[in-house]
């Protein structure tokens, strides 16, 4: 069938029908992103508008379960690879370009969550241009953690040969940036879809393949291997029986995912073609012998491929996959989704069906600490882009767009809402609503023009009636066109007293600091209330990039820090010391990053020191 000729990795093929070489997708500044994004925006808008109208219907009929699958609504995502690290799930995906008619994929993306429903967009820390030897086809990969580093194994077309090869990128942080670890393919035999498994004895294995299934033993450095790539025998006992394709007698197609649970080794994979379903086999060891165990997920969901990823997280087991569920979705415009499941007593994986409900929330979201605007359970109409303040921001906000944040624990009540916003236009309004996009308004924040899409300021509004736990809807209203951007937000609890407007503050430096300093730090108070305040510190690198920073100051009498984000705090007497966290230690020359904190006491402007190793 036609699709079969288009599928990757058939014996003897080297992707003659692959998409044209990727345009350079390297992230420029937010301005550049906005310019390039504009072209695709109208296309994206058409499908998102459909989502919005469907959800509006759901809002009118609250008895209908609200959809949280697929996980990402701002772009098409594919080939999920989850990784659990330090209490969060990091989800590594591919990115299907809008309107694709082939696996047109130029970059990989990272999202993360600590509750399985609200997902933070970390943008694209790795793309085809990260590999000087690669031409195109940012297909299915997997990231693993070892010895303080994150290794991301990804397949691409090798420019010199036109064959698929597998590269390895490395980073100190799960969200990157990642760089090519070895400057060449780790392996290249025309086959795809790497998965890496590290056994209890420390031996790491790289598996990959379509149409065959390969493995090689990785060395402890995770960027080289011992021995030669070796085929895993594809027997019908191990991988089931396929009929109608003499060249492929077993069900194994592609997308292997290997892990171990209770001493049993699992190999989960896309089976048969096309359309694929998800099957699994088990073995007593990492190299087999494998026994076919049946279906994990039947053929479903408007995409002729599927792709598995399985993790355990906070006591539950989760199956990630992709389908064509977003408007405009299909075999080349896919979306990643997740279901929770339980293993059988014998270690079997049940048959799992795709759902629109997705996994249940684990815990609740704390609205009284900084939350990134790009932490989203469901977004309608909005997109994301790199923020000049670090990380991502939500942009392309039009009248009627909204963001849903699920399971927000207001407790005894919120007194105010503060959002970090920017607008090169006239701004608009943030309606703070509960439980649906048309639910009770508990606050209304006005956003004014700030003179630039990346010129950030805070807006604060009073909140009343937000108690207990609710889904939070930030609904955006205003005139026509883009209204404003949103970087992060938080609520202030009623317990601290009546919030006041933020006092006049000293803006962060707009010019680079003296070249002799490794870094400088500036402070501003972002809100106050009776008995407490919130502060923000901007760390700015000098003439050279820095890798790690430490900010120190003396707490004034009566001050104590109760919460911090974007840094780790240690105190000794009145001395407060904040060090970077993994994602914001690297600051380019003259670039800046921020951390924030909540404190008891009265605000004062501290004298800050900033050092970098
Ligand atoms: O996303 C491109 C290819 O489609 C992947 O490498 C395969 O696993 C299939 O999902």
Short mmCIF file of N, CA, C and O in Angstrom, two decimals, residues 36 61 224 234 239 335 374 396 465 487:
data_model
loop_
_atom_site.label_atom_id
_atom_site.label_comp_id
_atom_site.label_asym_id
_atom_site.label_seq_id
_atom_site.Cartn_x
_atom_site.Cartn_y
_atom_site.Cartn_z
N UNK A 36 9.19 34.20 12.77
CA UNK A 36 9.00 32.96 12.06
C UNK A 36 7.69 32.31 12.46
O UNK A 36 7.02 31.67 11.65
N UNK A 61 -21.64 22.20 29.24
CA UNK A 61 -22.18 20.95 29.79
C UNK A 61 -21.13 20.33 30.71
O UNK A 61 -20.41 19.42 30.32
N UNK A 224 30.12 5.87 23.93
CA UNK A 224 30.88 4.92 23.12
C UNK A 224 30.37 3.53 23.47
O UNK A 224 29.60 3.36 24.41
N UNK A 234 14.63 -11.96 15.53
CA UNK A 234 13.18 -11.69 15.51
C UNK A 234 12.46 -13.00 15.21
O UNK A 234 12.19 -13.34 14.06
N UNK A 239 8.28 -12.40 19.15
CA UNK A 239 7.68 -11.14 18.70
C UNK A 239 6.37 -11.34 17.93
O UNK A 239 5.92 -10.42 17.25
N UNK A 335 0.08 13.80 18.16
CA UNK A 335 0.07 14.41 19.48
C UNK A 335 0.29 13.35 20.54
O UNK A 335 -0.29 12.26 20.48
N UNK A 374 3.63 28.83 31.04
CA UNK A 374 3.64 27.69 30.12
C UNK A 374 3.46 26.37 30.86
O UNK A 374 3.73 25.30 30.29
N UNK A 396 1.08 35.00 21.67
CA UNK A 396 0.04 34.90 20.66
C UNK A 396 -1.33 34.79 21.33
O UNK A 396 -2.19 34.02 20.91
N UNK A 465 -13.05 34.93 46.69
CA UNK A 465 -13.87 33.76 46.39
C UNK A 465 -13.08 32.56 45.91
O UNK A 465 -13.68 31.55 45.51
N UNK A 487 4.50 35.51 31.26
CA UNK A 487 5.71 34.74 31.57
C UNK A 487 5.52 33.84 32.79
O UNK A 487 5.90 32.68 32.79
#
